[in-house]
Every structure is written in structure tokens, then in C-alpha cells.
Amino acid sequence: MALLTALEVTDSRWRTRWPAHKKCIESISKDVFQEHGLPTQTREFEISVLLTDDQQLHDLNLTHRGKDKPTNVLSFPAYSAAELDNLSAPGPPVILGDIAMAFETVARESAARGIDFSSHATHLMIHGYLHVLGFDHETGDAAAAMEAKEIAFCARFGIANPYAIEG
């Protein structure tokens, strides 16, 4: 059994600005999913990741969220947090969801905040993974819980608290 990441890069600039993207995404996947307690010893889990451009994120954002603009990261969880808790028994492979990130928006944000592109991309990928696992930032308590998880995971990757950075 395993935890698989289906990675597609449709914008080659990701490879230049975030050369360790594949290794980093696999590490994020392993850390986040293991901490969440997914039973990867008895069941196969998969997530798909798309590293693309603003146009594709704009299209996805408009189609799925009704927002007519690009965004940095979008997550499409296949299960609610409660449903994930019921996936502990052995069974067929489970596709957990999808994450997509837009190169130009991530580059613009990292430049505006004066932070390293790879660090910002890593933080946003962690953010996306947490959404796939059912975390959200819609209410104060939920937002605080998700933010605390993001800060802890970022620290594992040597990234300072992303919420303490001005910009």
C-alpha cells in the first residue's frame, strides 16, 4: 500500500523557480497524510497536483467558485473530514482530491512579500493539502486550527511562520 502523488507540471517555469518541487511535494504528502493518520499500510491513497499558470487557475476559479480571477492555490477535496475518518478499513485505492497552483500569482505574492518563491510555494502546497484533508478557514476557530497546522508543517521545512510576514 502507498501514498501516491500524481504530479503534472504544465508551466515549465515551476521547474526553474522551484527545482525541488517534486521532492518537496512528496515530502509534504507523506508528512501531512501520516500526521492525519491515513492508514497507508492497509490502503492506497492518491492526490493529484497541478502546477500551472494564472489562466488555468482563473478558469478553475471561475468554473468551481464563481470568482473571475486567478488565485494562488485551489484545492478540490473528494471527501469531507468526517468521511476521511471512515476510510481506515482496507479497501480499494482512494483518490483524496486535487490541488492546483498558479505560477504567476505565487511569483507575484512572493516578490511582494519579499520571501523566497520556493518557501511560498511550499507553504501554499501545505495549505492545499490541509484543505484536501478537510481543514478550512471559514470560521475563527477553524481558521486558527488550520493556521497552527500550517505554521507547524512550514517549520518542518525550515520556513518561518508565513503569517508573521508582512506584505
mmCIF file with all atom_site columns, N, CA, C and O in Angstrom, residues 8 12 18 31-32 34 61 67 70 72 87:
data_model
loop_
_atom_site.group_PDB
_atom_site.id
_atom_site.type_symbol
_atom_site.label_atom_id
_atom_site.label_alt_id
_atom_site.label_comp_id
_atom_site.label_asym_id
_atom_site.label_entity_id
_atom_site.label_seq_id
_atom_site.pdbx_PDB_ins_code
_atom_site.Cartn_x
_atom_site.Cartn_y
_atom_site.Cartn_z
_atom_site.occupancy
_atom_site.B_iso_or_equiv
_atom_site.pdbx_formal_charge
_atom_site.auth_seq_id
_atom_site.auth_comp_id
_atom_site.auth_asym_id
_atom_site.auth_atom_id
_atom_site.pdbx_PDB_model_num
ATOM 1  N N  . GLU A 1 8  ? 1.461   16.869 -12.234 1.00 0.00 ? 8  GLU A N  1
ATOM 2  C CA . GLU A 1 8  ? 1.514   17.357 -13.612 1.00 0.00 ? 8  GLU A CA 1
ATOM 3  C C  . GLU A 1 8  ? 1.995   18.810 -13.581 1.00 0.00 ? 8  GLU A C  1
ATOM 4  O O  . GLU A 1 8  ? 1.465   19.629 -12.835 1.00 0.00 ? 8  GLU A O  1
ATOM 5  N N  . SER A 1 12 ? 6.444   25.292 -17.454 1.00 0.00 ? 12 SER A N  1
ATOM 6  C CA . SER A 1 12 ? 7.837   24.911 -17.188 1.00 0.00 ? 12 SER A CA 1
ATOM 7  C C  . SER A 1 12 ? 8.548   25.866 -16.228 1.00 0.00 ? 12 SER A C  1
ATOM 8  O O  . SER A 1 12 ? 9.582   25.509 -15.662 1.00 0.00 ? 12 SER A O  1
ATOM 9  N N  . TRP A 1 18 ? 11.226  26.499 -8.743  1.00 0.00 ? 18 TRP A N  1
ATOM 10 C CA . TRP A 1 18 ? 11.050  25.579 -7.635  1.00 0.00 ? 18 TRP A CA 1
ATOM 11 C C  . TRP A 1 18 ? 11.605  24.218 -8.061  1.00 0.00 ? 18 TRP A C  1
ATOM 12 O O  . TRP A 1 18 ? 10.878  23.248 -8.240  1.00 0.00 ? 18 TRP A O  1
ATOM 13 N N  . ASP A 1 31 ? 4.304   13.730 5.117   1.00 0.00 ? 31 ASP A N  1
ATOM 14 C CA . ASP A 1 31 ? 4.179   14.318 6.452   1.00 0.00 ? 31 ASP A CA 1
ATOM 15 C C  . ASP A 1 31 ? 2.732   14.631 6.823   1.00 0.00 ? 31 ASP A C  1
ATOM 16 O O  . ASP A 1 31 ? 2.266   14.272 7.904   1.00 0.00 ? 31 ASP A O  1
ATOM 17 N N  . VAL A 1 32 ? 2.041   15.310 5.925   1.00 0.00 ? 32 VAL A N  1
ATOM 18 C CA . VAL A 1 32 ? 0.679   15.753 6.240   1.00 0.00 ? 32 VAL A CA 1
ATOM 19 C C  . VAL A 1 32 ? -0.258  14.561 6.375   1.00 0.00 ? 32 VAL A C  1
ATOM 20 O O  . VAL A 1 32 ? -1.032  14.463 7.332   1.00 0.00 ? 32 VAL A O  1
ATOM 21 N N  . GLN A 1 34 ? 0.502   11.335 6.926   1.00 0.00 ? 34 GLN A N  1
ATOM 22 C CA . GLN A 1 34 ? 0.830   10.462 8.050   1.00 0.00 ? 34 GLN A CA 1
ATOM 23 C C  . GLN A 1 34 ? 0.378   11.068 9.366   1.00 0.00 ? 34 GLN A C  1
ATOM 24 O O  . GLN A 1 34 ? -0.145  10.367 10.226  1.00 0.00 ? 34 GLN A O  1
ATOM 25 N N  . ASN A 1 61 ? -11.067 28.697 -11.032 1.00 0.00 ? 61 ASN A N  1
ATOM 26 C CA . ASN A 1 61 ? -11.686 29.538 -10.012 1.00 0.00 ? 61 ASN A CA 1
ATOM 27 C C  . ASN A 1 61 ? -13.064 30.016 -10.458 1.00 0.00 ? 61 ASN A C  1
ATOM 28 O O  . ASN A 1 61 ? -14.021 30.018 -9.672  1.00 0.00 ? 61 ASN A O  1
ATOM 29 N N  . LYS A 1 67 ? -15.524 32.844 -9.104  1.00 0.00 ? 67 LYS A N  1
ATOM 30 C CA . LYS A 1 67 ? -14.653 34.012 -8.945  1.00 0.00 ? 67 LYS A CA 1
ATOM 31 C C  . LYS A 1 67 ? -13.875 34.226 -10.233 1.00 0.00 ? 67 LYS A C  1
ATOM 32 O O  . LYS A 1 67 ? -13.103 33.365 -10.645 1.00 0.00 ? 67 LYS A O  1
ATOM 33 N N  . PRO A 1 70 ? -7.639  34.860 -11.219 1.00 0.00 ? 70 PRO A N  1
ATOM 34 C CA . PRO A 1 70 ? -6.762  33.764 -10.800 1.00 0.00 ? 70 PRO A CA 1
ATOM 35 C C  . PRO A 1 70 ? -6.575  33.810 -9.287  1.00 0.00 ? 70 PRO A C  1
ATOM 36 O O  . PRO A 1 70 ? -6.899  34.808 -8.638  1.00 0.00 ? 70 PRO A O  1
ATOM 37 N N  . ASN A 1 72 ? -3.886  31.851 -6.008  1.00 0.00 ? 72 ASN A N  1
ATOM 38 C CA . ASN A 1 72 ? -2.605  31.163 -5.840  1.00 0.00 ? 72 ASN A CA 1
ATOM 39 C C  . ASN A 1 72 ? -2.753  29.647 -5.815  1.00 0.00 ? 72 ASN A C  1
ATOM 40 O O  . ASN A 1 72 ? -2.013  28.931 -6.468  1.00 0.00 ? 72 ASN A O  1
ATOM 41 N N  . LEU A 1 87 ? -12.275 5.945  6.321   1.00 0.00 ? 87 LEU A N  1
ATOM 42 C CA . LEU A 1 87 ? -11.502 5.250  5.292   1.00 0.00 ? 87 LEU A CA 1
ATOM 43 C C  . LEU A 1 87 ? -10.376 4.402  5.873   1.00 0.00 ? 87 LEU A C  1
ATOM 44 O O  . LEU A 1 87 ? -9.412  4.091  5.202   1.00 0.00 ? 87 LEU A O  1
#
